[in-house]
């Protein structure tokens, strides 16, 4: 009697797929992919007359309302955590959400999506330079090399000798977003695991939305909306399609999957995988907007990401000094990049 055909290869492939997703890598890549759509959806709205402030406000308001439901469930019986962590939520909403995204969207309005995001990803380099200037202590060789590599990449991304001149104001907006990201890392360098990540994400979005609406009400922030159709790739779509993509895909699903990835991989490892967001953002901008940075800018982008990877690797391999025999262990000062967060303020 002939033997039944083996199903081992098929089962093995299915198991490998499950293991890949279960490891968190697949979830982290999905999070980067959907986060990478934010610039494309936002630019589609901006090109029909939306102001950056209006796009950010609509995004934050919609996402805050959706994420409020799981946040309330996470806080059942633990409402005191809001009182304990209100400063963290407030600062995350002001800097990591409202300011960071508003500056990024202003950059997107003047630059290509890829270039704007690469400028924001200079935040780790800004942290290194600031700590170097403040302590007058030269960084370790890997951090130093990564910083120089990223700065060289920045020169190529700006393509100062190219035929198309870069928008200086757009560059300043992108650098401002990077500064906000760096400030957020400084604020959250002290580890605090008492607040559920979904609550921090929802609370930060709610604070950010409130700040944006208040700024609009006082006349500080121009708010211009439009109901004109948007263009996504070859498709002409109603405005609400781009807005729904910005809220549901690029914010709600992105934050939730990012939190899941950080819990599965650890926040530091997940932060490495999140660097693929730049690649996804460039691909989405190419497919949906017809934007593609020049070859020299793509090379510069690779150098920036490579430099950031070196900086983060150096933080992971930094030696931890143990206390002398018989001495009490002193609290270790945590670098802003040594402690990654379950909720990163990505655009």
GROMACS .gro file of N, CA, C and O in nm, residues 68-126:
model
  236
   68UNK      N    1  -1.018   5.553   2.262
   68UNK     CA    2  -1.070   5.575   2.397
   68UNK      C    3  -1.142   5.451   2.449
   68UNK      O    4  -1.142   5.424   2.570
   69UNK      N    5  -1.203   5.373   2.359
   69UNK     CA    6  -1.278   5.254   2.401
   69UNK      C    7  -1.186   5.150   2.466
   69UNK      O    8  -1.208   5.109   2.581
   70UNK      N    9  -1.078   5.104   2.396
   70UNK     CA   10  -0.991   5.007   2.464
   70UNK      C   11  -0.916   5.067   2.583
   70UNK      O   12  -0.883   4.996   2.678
   71UNK      N   13  -0.893   5.199   2.580
   71UNK     CA   14  -0.824   5.263   2.692
   71UNK      C   15  -0.908   5.257   2.819
   71UNK      O   16  -0.856   5.233   2.929
   72UNK      N   17  -1.039   5.278   2.805
   72UNK     CA   18  -1.129   5.272   2.920
   72UNK      C   19  -1.129   5.131   2.979
   72UNK      O   20  -1.126   5.113   3.102
   73UNK      N   21  -1.132   5.029   2.893
   73UNK     CA   22  -1.127   4.891   2.942
   73UNK      C   23  -0.996   4.862   3.014
   73UNK      O   24  -0.994   4.792   3.115
   74UNK      N   25  -0.885   4.918   2.961
   74UNK     CA   26  -0.754   4.894   3.024
   74UNK      C   27  -0.744   4.960   3.161
   74UNK      O   28  -0.665   4.917   3.246
   75UNK      N   29  -0.824   5.066   3.184
   75UNK     CA   30  -0.816   5.141   3.309
   75UNK      C   31  -0.916   5.094   3.414
   75UNK      O   32  -0.920   5.152   3.524
   76UNK      N   33  -0.997   4.993   3.384
   76UNK     CA   34  -1.099   4.950   3.480
   76UNK      C   35  -1.034   4.911   3.613
   76UNK      O   36  -0.947   4.825   3.618
   77UNK      N   37  -1.076   4.979   3.719
   77UNK     CA   38  -1.021   4.953   3.851
   77UNK      C   39  -0.886   5.016   3.876
   77UNK      O   40  -0.828   5.000   3.984
   78UNK      N   41  -0.832   5.088   3.775
   78UNK     CA   42  -0.698   5.148   3.791
   78UNK      C   43  -0.699   5.295   3.748
   78UNK      O   44  -0.603   5.345   3.690
   79UNK      N   45  -0.809   5.364   3.776
   79UNK     CA   46  -0.821   5.503   3.733
   79UNK      C   47  -0.720   5.594   3.801
   79UNK      O   48  -0.689   5.703   3.751
   80UNK      N   49  -0.667   5.550   3.914
   80UNK     CA   50  -0.567   5.631   3.983
   80UNK      C   51  -0.441   5.650   3.900
   80UNK      O   52  -0.362   5.743   3.924
   81UNK      N   53  -0.419   5.561   3.801
   81UNK     CA   54  -0.301   5.574   3.718
   81UNK      C   55  -0.303   5.703   3.635
   81UNK      O   56  -0.197   5.753   3.597
   82UNK      N   57  -0.422   5.755   3.606
   82UNK     CA   58  -0.429   5.882   3.534
   82UNK      C   59  -0.376   5.996   3.621
   82UNK      O   60  -0.306   6.085   3.571
   83UNK      N   61  -0.410   5.993   3.750
   83UNK     CA   62  -0.360   6.097   3.841
   83UNK      C   63  -0.209   6.086   3.858
   83UNK      O   64  -0.139   6.187   3.865
   84UNK      N   65  -0.160   5.963   3.863
   84UNK     CA   66  -0.017   5.943   3.885
   84UNK      C   67   0.067   5.983   3.764
   84UNK      O   68   0.179   6.033   3.778
   85UNK      N   69   0.013   5.963   3.644
   85UNK     CA   70   0.091   5.982   3.522
   85UNK      C   71   0.041   6.097   3.434
   85UNK      O   72   0.072   6.101   3.315
   86UNK      N   73  -0.035   6.191   3.492
   86UNK     CA   74  -0.094   6.295   3.408
   86UNK      C   75   0.012   6.383   3.342
   86UNK      O   76  -0.006   6.430   3.228
   87UNK      N   77   0.127   6.403   3.407
   87UNK     CA   78   0.232   6.485   3.347
   87UNK      C   79   0.290   6.416   3.223
   87UNK      O   80   0.311   6.479   3.119
   88UNK      N   81   0.313   6.284   3.233
   88UNK     CA   82   0.365   6.208   3.119
   88UNK      C   83   0.268   6.214   3.002
   88UNK      O   84   0.308   6.236   2.886
   89UNK      N   85   0.138   6.196   3.030
   89UNK     CA   86   0.037   6.200   2.924
   89UNK      C   87   0.032   6.339   2.861
   89UNK      O   88   0.025   6.354   2.737
   90UNK      N   89   0.038   6.443   2.944
   90UNK     CA   90   0.031   6.580   2.894
   90UNK      C   91   0.150   6.612   2.804
   90UNK      O   92   0.133   6.666   2.693
   91UNK      N   93   0.271   6.576   2.848
   91UNK     CA   94   0.390   6.606   2.768
   91UNK      C   95   0.393   6.524   2.640
   91UNK      O   96   0.434   6.573   2.534
   92UNK      N   97   0.349   6.398   2.649
   92UNK     CA   98   0.342   6.316   2.528
   92UNK      C   99   0.245   6.378   2.427
   92UNK      O  100   0.274   6.384   2.307
   93UNK      N  101   0.129   6.423   2.476
   93UNK     CA  102   0.031   6.483   2.387
   93UNK      C  103   0.078   6.614   2.326
   93UNK      O  104   0.057   6.639   2.206
   94UNK      N  105   0.145   6.698   2.406
   94UNK     CA  106   0.190   6.828   2.358
   94UNK      C  107   0.306   6.815   2.259
   94UNK      O  108   0.305   6.877   2.152
   95UNK      N  109   0.407   6.736   2.297
   95UNK     CA  110   0.531   6.732   2.219
   95UNK      C  111   0.536   6.612   2.124
   95UNK      O  112   0.560   6.626   2.005
   96UNK      N  113   0.512   6.492   2.180
   96UNK     CA  114   0.524   6.372   2.099
   96UNK      C  115   0.413   6.354   1.998
   96UNK      O  116   0.431   6.282   1.900
   97UNK      N  117   0.299   6.418   2.021
   97UNK     CA  118   0.185   6.402   1.930
   97UNK      C  119   0.157   6.530   1.852
   97UNK      O  120   0.177   6.537   1.731
   98UNK      N  121   0.111   6.635   1.921
   98UNK     CA  122   0.065   6.756   1.852
   98UNK      C  123   0.178   6.827   1.778
   98UNK      O  124   0.171   6.846   1.656
   99UNK      N  125   0.282   6.867   1.850
   99UNK     CA  126   0.390   6.944   1.787
   99UNK      C  127   0.464   6.862   1.682
   99UNK      O  128   0.488   6.909   1.570
  100UNK      N  129   0.498   6.738   1.716
  100UNK     CA  130   0.575   6.653   1.625
  100UNK      C  131   0.500   6.632   1.493
  100UNK      O  132   0.558   6.647   1.385
  101UNK      N  133   0.372   6.601   1.501
  101UNK     CA  134   0.296   6.573   1.379
  101UNK      C  135   0.265   6.700   1.301
  101UNK      O  136   0.265   6.700   1.178
  102UNK      N  137   0.239   6.810   1.372
  102UNK     CA  138   0.212   6.936   1.302
  102UNK      C  139   0.334   6.980   1.224
  102UNK      O  140   0.325   7.020   1.106
  103UNK      N  141   0.452   6.971   1.285
  103UNK     CA  142   0.574   7.012   1.217
  103UNK      C  143   0.604   6.919   1.099
  103UNK      O  144   0.647   6.964   0.992
  104UNK      N  145   0.580   6.790   1.118
  104UNK     CA  146   0.603   6.694   1.009
  104UNK      C  147   0.509   6.721   0.891
  104UNK      O  148   0.552   6.720   0.775
  105UNK      N  149   0.382   6.746   0.919
  105UNK     CA  150   0.288   6.773   0.811
  105UNK      C  151   0.321   6.904   0.740
  105UNK      O  152   0.300   6.917   0.618
  106UNK      N  153   0.371   7.003   0.813
  106UNK     CA  154   0.416   7.126   0.749
  106UNK      C  155   0.534   7.100   0.657
  106UNK      O  156   0.546   7.160   0.550
  107UNK      N  157   0.622   7.009   0.699
  107UNK     CA  158   0.735   6.971   0.614
  107UNK      C  159   0.687   6.897   0.490
  107UNK      O  160   0.735   6.921   0.378
  108UNK      N  161   0.589   6.807   0.508
  108UNK     CA  162   0.534   6.730   0.396
  108UNK      C  163   0.470   6.823   0.293
  108UNK      O  164   0.472   6.796   0.173
  109UNK      N  165   0.412   6.934   0.340
  109UNK     CA  166   0.347   7.028   0.248
  109UNK      C  167   0.448   7.094   0.154
  109UNK      O  168   0.410   7.141   0.046
  110UNK      N  169   0.576   7.095   0.191
  110UNK     CA  170   0.678   7.164   0.112
  110UNK      C  171   0.785   7.071   0.054
  110UNK      O  172   0.856   7.109  -0.038
  111UNK      N  173   0.796   6.951   0.110
  111UNK     CA  174   0.898   6.856   0.066
  111UNK      C  175   0.833   6.725   0.027
  111UNK      O  176   0.714   6.704   0.051
  112UNK      N  177   0.911   6.636  -0.031
  112UNK     CA  178   0.859   6.502  -0.055
  112UNK      C  179   0.843   6.430   0.078
  112UNK      O  180   0.910   6.462   0.177
  113UNK      N  181   0.754   6.332   0.081
  113UNK     CA  182   0.726   6.260   0.205
  113UNK      C  183   0.852   6.195   0.260
  113UNK      O  184   0.881   6.201   0.380
  114UNK      N  185   0.931   6.132   0.173
  114UNK     CA  186   1.051   6.063   0.217
  114UNK      C  187   1.153   6.156   0.280
  114UNK      O  188   1.211   6.126   0.385
  115UNK      N  189   1.177   6.270   0.217
  115UNK     CA  190   1.275   6.366   0.269
  115UNK      C  191   1.228   6.421   0.404
  115UNK      O  192   1.307   6.434   0.499
  116UNK      N  193   1.099   6.453   0.415
  116UNK     CA  194   1.046   6.507   0.541
  116UNK      C  195   1.063   6.406   0.655
  116UNK      O  196   1.102   6.442   0.767
  117UNK      N  197   1.037   6.278   0.627
  117UNK     CA  198   1.048   6.177   0.732
  117UNK      C  199   1.194   6.153   0.769
  117UNK      O  200   1.227   6.132   0.887
  118UNK      N  201   1.283   6.157   0.671
  118UNK     CA  202   1.425   6.137   0.700
  118UNK      C  203   1.477   6.249   0.790
  118UNK      O  204   1.559   6.225   0.878
  119UNK      N  205   1.431   6.371   0.768
  119UNK     CA  206   1.472   6.481   0.854
  119UNK      C  207   1.428   6.456   0.998
  119UNK      O  208   1.503   6.480   1.093
  120UNK      N  209   1.305   6.405   1.015
  120UNK     CA  210   1.257   6.378   1.150
  120UNK      C  211   1.336   6.267   1.217
  120UNK      O  212   1.357   6.268   1.339
  121UNK      N  213   1.383   6.171   1.138
  121UNK     CA  214   1.456   6.059   1.195
  121UNK      C  215   1.598   6.095   1.236
  121UNK      O  216   1.674   6.009   1.281
  122UNK      N  217   1.634   6.222   1.225
  122UNK     CA  218   1.763   6.269   1.275
  122UNK      C  219   1.760   6.291   1.426
  122UNK      O  220   1.861   6.331   1.485
  123UNK      N  221   1.648   6.265   1.491
  123UNK     CA  222   1.635   6.289   1.635
  123UNK      C  223   1.745   6.223   1.718
  123UNK      O  224   1.804   6.286   1.806
  124UNK      N  225   1.779   6.093   1.694
  124UNK     CA  226   1.887   6.033   1.773
  124UNK      C  227   2.020   6.106   1.757
  124UNK      O  228   2.099   6.116   1.851
  125UNK      N  229   2.046   6.158   1.636
  125UNK     CA  230   2.170   6.234   1.613
  125UNK      C  231   2.168   6.364   1.693
  125UNK      O  232   2.270   6.405   1.750
  126UNK      N  233   2.053   6.430   1.697
  126UNK     CA  234   2.039   6.553   1.776
  126UNK      C  235   2.066   6.524   1.923
  126UNK      O  236   2.133   6.602   1.992
   0.00000   0.00000   0.00000
